[in-house]
Tab-separated table of C-alpha atoms and ligand atoms in Angstrom:
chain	number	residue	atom	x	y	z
A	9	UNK	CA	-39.031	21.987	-27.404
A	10	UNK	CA	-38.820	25.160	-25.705
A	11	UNK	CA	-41.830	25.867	-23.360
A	12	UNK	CA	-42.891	29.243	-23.871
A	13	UNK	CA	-43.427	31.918	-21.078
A	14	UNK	CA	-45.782	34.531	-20.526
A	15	UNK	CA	-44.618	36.607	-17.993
A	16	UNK	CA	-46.758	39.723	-16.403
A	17	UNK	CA	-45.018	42.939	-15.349
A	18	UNK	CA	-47.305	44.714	-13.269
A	19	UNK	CA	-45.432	48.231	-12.912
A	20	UNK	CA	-46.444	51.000	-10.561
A	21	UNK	CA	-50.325	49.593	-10.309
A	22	UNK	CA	-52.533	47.527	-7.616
A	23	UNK	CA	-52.709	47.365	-3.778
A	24	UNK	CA	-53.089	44.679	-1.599
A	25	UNK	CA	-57.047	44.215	-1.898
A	26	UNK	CA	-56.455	44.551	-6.217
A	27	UNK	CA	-53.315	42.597	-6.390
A	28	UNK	CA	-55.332	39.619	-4.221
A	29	UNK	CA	-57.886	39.664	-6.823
A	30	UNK	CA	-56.200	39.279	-9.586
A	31	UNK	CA	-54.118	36.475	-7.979
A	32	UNK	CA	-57.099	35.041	-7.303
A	33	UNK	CA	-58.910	34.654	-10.582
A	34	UNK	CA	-55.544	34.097	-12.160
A	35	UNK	CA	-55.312	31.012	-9.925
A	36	UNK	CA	-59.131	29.883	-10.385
A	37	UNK	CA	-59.307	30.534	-13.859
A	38	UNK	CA	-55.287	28.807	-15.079
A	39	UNK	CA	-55.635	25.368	-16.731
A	40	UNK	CA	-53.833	22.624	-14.574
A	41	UNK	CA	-51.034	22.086	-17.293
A	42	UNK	CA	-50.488	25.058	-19.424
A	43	UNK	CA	-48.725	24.844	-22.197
A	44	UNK	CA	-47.000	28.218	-21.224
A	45	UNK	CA	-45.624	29.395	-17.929
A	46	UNK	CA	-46.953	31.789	-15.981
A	47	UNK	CA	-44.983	34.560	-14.155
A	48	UNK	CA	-46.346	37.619	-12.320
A	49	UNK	CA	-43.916	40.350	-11.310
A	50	UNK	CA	-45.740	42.862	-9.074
A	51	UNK	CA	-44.602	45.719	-7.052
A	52	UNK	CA	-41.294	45.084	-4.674
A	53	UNK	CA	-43.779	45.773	-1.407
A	54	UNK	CA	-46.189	43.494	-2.279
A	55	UNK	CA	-43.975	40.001	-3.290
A	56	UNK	CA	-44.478	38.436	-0.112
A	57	UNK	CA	-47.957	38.374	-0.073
A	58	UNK	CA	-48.053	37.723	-3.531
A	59	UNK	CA	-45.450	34.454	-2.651
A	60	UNK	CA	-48.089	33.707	-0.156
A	61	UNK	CA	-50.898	33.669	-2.269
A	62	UNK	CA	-49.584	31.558	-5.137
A	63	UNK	CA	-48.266	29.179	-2.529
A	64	UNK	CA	-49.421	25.321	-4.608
A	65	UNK	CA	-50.030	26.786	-8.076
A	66	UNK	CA	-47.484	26.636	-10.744
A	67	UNK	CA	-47.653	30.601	-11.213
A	68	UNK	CA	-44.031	31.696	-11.042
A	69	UNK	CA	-43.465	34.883	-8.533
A	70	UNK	CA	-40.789	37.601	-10.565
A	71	UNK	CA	-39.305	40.920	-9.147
A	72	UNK	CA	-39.566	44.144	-11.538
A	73	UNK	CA	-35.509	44.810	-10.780
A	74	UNK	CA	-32.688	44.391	-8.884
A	75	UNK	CA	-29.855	46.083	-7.180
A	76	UNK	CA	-26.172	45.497	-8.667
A	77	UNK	CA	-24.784	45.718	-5.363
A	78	UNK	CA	-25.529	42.550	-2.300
A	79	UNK	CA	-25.337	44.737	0.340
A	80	UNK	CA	-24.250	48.119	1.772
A	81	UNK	CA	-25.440	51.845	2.202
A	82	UNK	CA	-27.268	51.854	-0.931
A	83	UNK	CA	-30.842	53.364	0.511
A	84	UNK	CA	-34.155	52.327	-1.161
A	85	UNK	CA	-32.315	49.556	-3.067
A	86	UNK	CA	-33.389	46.032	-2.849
A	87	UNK	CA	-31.315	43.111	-3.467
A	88	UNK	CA	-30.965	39.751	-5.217
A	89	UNK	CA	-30.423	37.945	-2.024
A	90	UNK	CA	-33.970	39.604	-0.382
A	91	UNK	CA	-36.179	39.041	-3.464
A	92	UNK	CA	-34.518	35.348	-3.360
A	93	UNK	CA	-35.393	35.299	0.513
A	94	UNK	CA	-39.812	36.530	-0.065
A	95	UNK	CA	-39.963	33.797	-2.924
A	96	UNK	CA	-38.819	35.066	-6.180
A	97	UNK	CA	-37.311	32.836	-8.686
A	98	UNK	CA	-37.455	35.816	-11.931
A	99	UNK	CA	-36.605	39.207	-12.309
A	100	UNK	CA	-37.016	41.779	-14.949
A	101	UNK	CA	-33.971	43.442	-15.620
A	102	UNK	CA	-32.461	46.239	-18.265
A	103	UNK	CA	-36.874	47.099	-19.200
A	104	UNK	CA	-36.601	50.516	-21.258
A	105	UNK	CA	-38.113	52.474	-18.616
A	106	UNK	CA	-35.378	51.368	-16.321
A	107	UNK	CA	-32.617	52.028	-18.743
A	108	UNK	CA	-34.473	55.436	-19.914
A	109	UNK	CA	-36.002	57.167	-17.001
A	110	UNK	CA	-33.540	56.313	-14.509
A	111	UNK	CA	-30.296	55.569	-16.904
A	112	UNK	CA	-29.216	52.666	-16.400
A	113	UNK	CA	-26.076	52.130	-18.572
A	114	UNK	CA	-25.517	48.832	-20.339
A	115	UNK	CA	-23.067	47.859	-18.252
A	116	UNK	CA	-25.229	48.593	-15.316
A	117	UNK	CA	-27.552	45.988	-16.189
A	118	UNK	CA	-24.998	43.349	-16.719
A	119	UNK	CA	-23.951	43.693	-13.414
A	120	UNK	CA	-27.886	43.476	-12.525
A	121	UNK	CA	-28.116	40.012	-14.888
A	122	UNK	CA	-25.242	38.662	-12.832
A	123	UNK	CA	-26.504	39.524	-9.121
A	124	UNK	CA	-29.671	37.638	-9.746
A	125	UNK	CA	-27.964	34.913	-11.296
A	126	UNK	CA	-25.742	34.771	-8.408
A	127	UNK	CA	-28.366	34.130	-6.363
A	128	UNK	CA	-30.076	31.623	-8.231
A	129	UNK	CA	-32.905	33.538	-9.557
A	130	UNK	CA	-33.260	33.813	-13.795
A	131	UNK	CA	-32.561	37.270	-15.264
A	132	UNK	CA	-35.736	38.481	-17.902
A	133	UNK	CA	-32.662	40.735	-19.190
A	134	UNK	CA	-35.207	43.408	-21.515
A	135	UNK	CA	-33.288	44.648	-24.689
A	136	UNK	CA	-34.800	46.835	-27.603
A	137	UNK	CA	-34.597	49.837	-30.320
A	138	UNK	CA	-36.152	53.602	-29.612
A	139	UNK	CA	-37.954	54.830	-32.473
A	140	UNK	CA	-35.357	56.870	-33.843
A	141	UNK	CA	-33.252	53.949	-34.043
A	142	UNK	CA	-35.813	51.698	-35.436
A	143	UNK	CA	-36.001	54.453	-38.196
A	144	UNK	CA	-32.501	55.094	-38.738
A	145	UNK	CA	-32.411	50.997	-39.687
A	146	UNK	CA	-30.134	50.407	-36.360
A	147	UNK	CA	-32.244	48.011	-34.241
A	148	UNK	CA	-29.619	45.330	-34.394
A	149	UNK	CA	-26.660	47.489	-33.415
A	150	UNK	CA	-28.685	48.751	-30.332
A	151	UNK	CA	-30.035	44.926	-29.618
A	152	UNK	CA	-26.374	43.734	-30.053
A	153	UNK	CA	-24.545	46.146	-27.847
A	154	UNK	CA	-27.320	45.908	-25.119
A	155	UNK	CA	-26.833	41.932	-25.519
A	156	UNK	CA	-22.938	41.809	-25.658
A	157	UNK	CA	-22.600	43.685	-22.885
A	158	UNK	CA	-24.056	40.949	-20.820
A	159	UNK	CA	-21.859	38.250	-22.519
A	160	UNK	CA	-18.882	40.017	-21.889
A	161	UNK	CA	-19.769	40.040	-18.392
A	162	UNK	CA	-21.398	36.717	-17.726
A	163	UNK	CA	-20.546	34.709	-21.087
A	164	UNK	CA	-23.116	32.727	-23.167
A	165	UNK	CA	-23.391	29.565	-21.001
A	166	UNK	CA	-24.605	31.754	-18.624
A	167	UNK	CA	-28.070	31.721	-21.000
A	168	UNK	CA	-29.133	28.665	-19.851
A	169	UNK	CA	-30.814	29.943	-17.176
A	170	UNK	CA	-31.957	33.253	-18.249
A	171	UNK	CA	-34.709	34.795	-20.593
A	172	UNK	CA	-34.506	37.491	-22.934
A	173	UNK	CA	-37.453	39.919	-23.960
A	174	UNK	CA	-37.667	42.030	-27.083
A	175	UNK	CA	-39.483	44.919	-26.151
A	176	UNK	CA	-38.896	47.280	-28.903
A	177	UNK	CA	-39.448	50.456	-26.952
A	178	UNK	CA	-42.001	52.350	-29.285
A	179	UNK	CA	-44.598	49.478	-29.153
A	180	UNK	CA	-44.579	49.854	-25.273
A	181	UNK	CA	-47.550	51.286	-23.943
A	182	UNK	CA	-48.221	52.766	-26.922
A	183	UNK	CA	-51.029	50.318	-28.224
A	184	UNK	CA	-48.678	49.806	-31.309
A	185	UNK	CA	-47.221	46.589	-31.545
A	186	UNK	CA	-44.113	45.291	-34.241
A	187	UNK	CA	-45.977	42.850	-36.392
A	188	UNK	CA	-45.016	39.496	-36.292
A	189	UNK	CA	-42.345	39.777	-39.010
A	190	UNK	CA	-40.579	42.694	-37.417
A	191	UNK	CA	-40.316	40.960	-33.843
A	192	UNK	CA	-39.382	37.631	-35.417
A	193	UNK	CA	-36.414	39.612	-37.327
A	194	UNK	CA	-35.072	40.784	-34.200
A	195	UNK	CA	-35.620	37.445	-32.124
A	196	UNK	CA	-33.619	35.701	-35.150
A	197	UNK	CA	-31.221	38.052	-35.208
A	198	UNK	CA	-30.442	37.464	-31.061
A	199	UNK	CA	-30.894	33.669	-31.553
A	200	UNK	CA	-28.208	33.890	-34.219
A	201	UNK	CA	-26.215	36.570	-31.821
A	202	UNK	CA	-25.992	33.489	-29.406
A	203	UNK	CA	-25.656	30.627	-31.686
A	204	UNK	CA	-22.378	32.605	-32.864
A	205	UNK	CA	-21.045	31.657	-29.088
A	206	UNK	CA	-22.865	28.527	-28.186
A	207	UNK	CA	-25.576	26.757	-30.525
A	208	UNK	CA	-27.300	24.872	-27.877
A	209	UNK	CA	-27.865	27.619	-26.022
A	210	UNK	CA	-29.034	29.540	-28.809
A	211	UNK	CA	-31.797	26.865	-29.558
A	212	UNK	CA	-32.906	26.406	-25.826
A	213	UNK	CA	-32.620	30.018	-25.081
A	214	UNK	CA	-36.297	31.679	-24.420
A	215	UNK	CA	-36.685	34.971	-26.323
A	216	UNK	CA	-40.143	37.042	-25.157
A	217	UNK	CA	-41.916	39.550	-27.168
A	218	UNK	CA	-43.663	42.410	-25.036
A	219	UNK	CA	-45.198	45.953	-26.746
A	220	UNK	CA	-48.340	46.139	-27.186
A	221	UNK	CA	-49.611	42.586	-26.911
A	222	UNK	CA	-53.151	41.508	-26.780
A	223	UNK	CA	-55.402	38.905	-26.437
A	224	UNK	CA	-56.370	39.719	-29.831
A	225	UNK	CA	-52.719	39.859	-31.235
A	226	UNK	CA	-51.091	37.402	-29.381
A	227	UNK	CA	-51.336	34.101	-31.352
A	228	UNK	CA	-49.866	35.698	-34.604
A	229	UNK	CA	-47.079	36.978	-32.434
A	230	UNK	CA	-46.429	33.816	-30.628
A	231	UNK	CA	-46.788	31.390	-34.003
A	232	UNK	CA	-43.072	32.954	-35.188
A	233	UNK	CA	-40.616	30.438	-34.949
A	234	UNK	CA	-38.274	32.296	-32.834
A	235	UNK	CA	-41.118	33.910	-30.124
A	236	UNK	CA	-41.139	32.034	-27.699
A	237	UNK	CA	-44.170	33.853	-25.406
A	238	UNK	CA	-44.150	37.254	-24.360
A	239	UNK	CA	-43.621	39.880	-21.502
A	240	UNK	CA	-46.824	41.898	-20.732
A	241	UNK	CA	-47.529	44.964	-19.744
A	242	UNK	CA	-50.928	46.606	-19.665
A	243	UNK	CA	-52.765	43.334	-20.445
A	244	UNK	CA	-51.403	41.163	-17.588
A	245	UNK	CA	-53.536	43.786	-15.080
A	246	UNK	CA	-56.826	42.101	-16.320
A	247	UNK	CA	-56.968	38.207	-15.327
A	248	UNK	CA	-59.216	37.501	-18.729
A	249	UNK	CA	-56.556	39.128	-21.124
A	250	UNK	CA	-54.243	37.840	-19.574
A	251	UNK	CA	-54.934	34.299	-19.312
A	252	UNK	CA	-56.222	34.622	-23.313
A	253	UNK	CA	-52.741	35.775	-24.092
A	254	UNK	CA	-51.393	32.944	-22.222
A	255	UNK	CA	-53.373	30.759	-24.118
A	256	UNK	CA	-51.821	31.496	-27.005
A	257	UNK	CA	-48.553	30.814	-26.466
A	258	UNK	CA	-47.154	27.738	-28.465
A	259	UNK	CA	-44.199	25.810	-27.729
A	260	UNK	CA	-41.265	25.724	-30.855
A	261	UNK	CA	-38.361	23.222	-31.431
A	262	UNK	CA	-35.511	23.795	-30.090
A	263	UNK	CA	-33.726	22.713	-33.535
B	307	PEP	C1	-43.760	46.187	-20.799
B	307	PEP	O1	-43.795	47.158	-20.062
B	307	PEP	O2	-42.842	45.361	-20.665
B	307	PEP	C2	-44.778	46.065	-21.822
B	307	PEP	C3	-44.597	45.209	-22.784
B	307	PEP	O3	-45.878	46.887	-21.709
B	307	PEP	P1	-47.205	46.842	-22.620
B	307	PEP	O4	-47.602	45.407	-22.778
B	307	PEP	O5	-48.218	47.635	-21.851
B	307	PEP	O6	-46.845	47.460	-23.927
């Protein structure tokens, strides 16, 4: 079975006092053995304390990026080896704002994929369609290239220990989720992307839906066969939502 994951990314919000809250009702409120696992990913300056704080619960600390470089005069980068260092075991990277507001190439967040790897943490490498592309019918092209470009780079075994989320970029934010037939098209169509290389990785790879999900949407989201869990914007800010949406995450067979 593959154990699903439902992983918060936190963006450009909290502070110390609002990011301790939410750990902390997070932590009270999270059953001893959830079926899913729980990641938060908050702001770089604040993943220390957060390590602190989740110190003894099974809440997973993750890093919103990573620099492709280990070292060197690369100012306000941070790198795989540091987020390793405060306690992070995941990090997001290739999310559409990344790869749209500040351009990171394909091939820019392969090299990404491969630094945290190389450090022992697992990539949550983010892949997914623009509108226009959605309605020009080329989601899988745009999926595919984002995908090979990492398994040219790293190669498919190196899927065993990383995560993929389908964020198709015009349910992000936007309050406008894919329904659960249009994510598990895309999540099929990566599993099979995979399986083409490696089979047993395909089945045992993790693929994450995030745009747009809900407490109230979650469960039809998570029931497809290939979504396993999601990544989670907006929603992972309130512990309630949150913790509902983790809830509904189901694990699926691996065959
Ligand atoms: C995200 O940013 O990865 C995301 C899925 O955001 P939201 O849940 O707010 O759409």
């Amino acid at each position: 079975m593959r154990r699903p994951i439902v992983a918060g990314n936190w963006k450009l919000h909290g502070s110390r006092a609002e990011n301790a809250r939410l750990i902390e009702e997070l932590m009270a409120q999270l059953p001893s053995k959830p079926a899913a696992l729980c990641i938060v990913c908050p702001p770089f300056v604040y993943l220390q304390e957060a390590a602190r704080l989740l110190r003894g619960s099974s809440i997973e600390l993750g890093a919103q990026d990573v620099c492709a470089e280990a070292q060197g005069a690369f100012t306000g980068q941070v790198s795989a080896a540091m987020l390793k260092d405060v306690g992070c075991e995941y990090v997001i990277v290739g999310h559409s704002e990344r790869r749209l507001l500040y351009r990171e190439s394909d091939q820019i967040v392969a090299r990404k994929f491969a630094a945290a790897q190389s450090k022992g943490m697992i990539p949550i490498l983010c892949v997914g369609e623009q509108l226009a592309e959605r309605e020009a019918n080329r989601m899988q092209d745009v999926v595919a290239r984002q995908l090979d470009a990492v398994l040219e780079l790293c190669g498919v075994e190196t899927f065993a220990n990383a995560v993929i989320a389908y964020e198709p970029v015009w349910a992000i934010g936007t309050g406008r989720n894919a329904t659960p037939d249009q994510a598990q098209d895309v999540h099929a169509f990566i599993r099979a992307r995979l399986a083409a290389r490696n089979a047993k990785i395909a089945a045992e790879t993790r693929i994450l839906y995030g745009g747009s999900v809900k407490a109230g949407n979650a469960a039809e989201l998570f029931a497809m066969a290939d979504v396993d869990g999601g990544l989670i914007g907006g929603a992972s800010l309130k512990a309630d939502e949150f913790l509902a949406i983790l809830a509904a995450a189901r694990p699926h067979r691996s065959k």
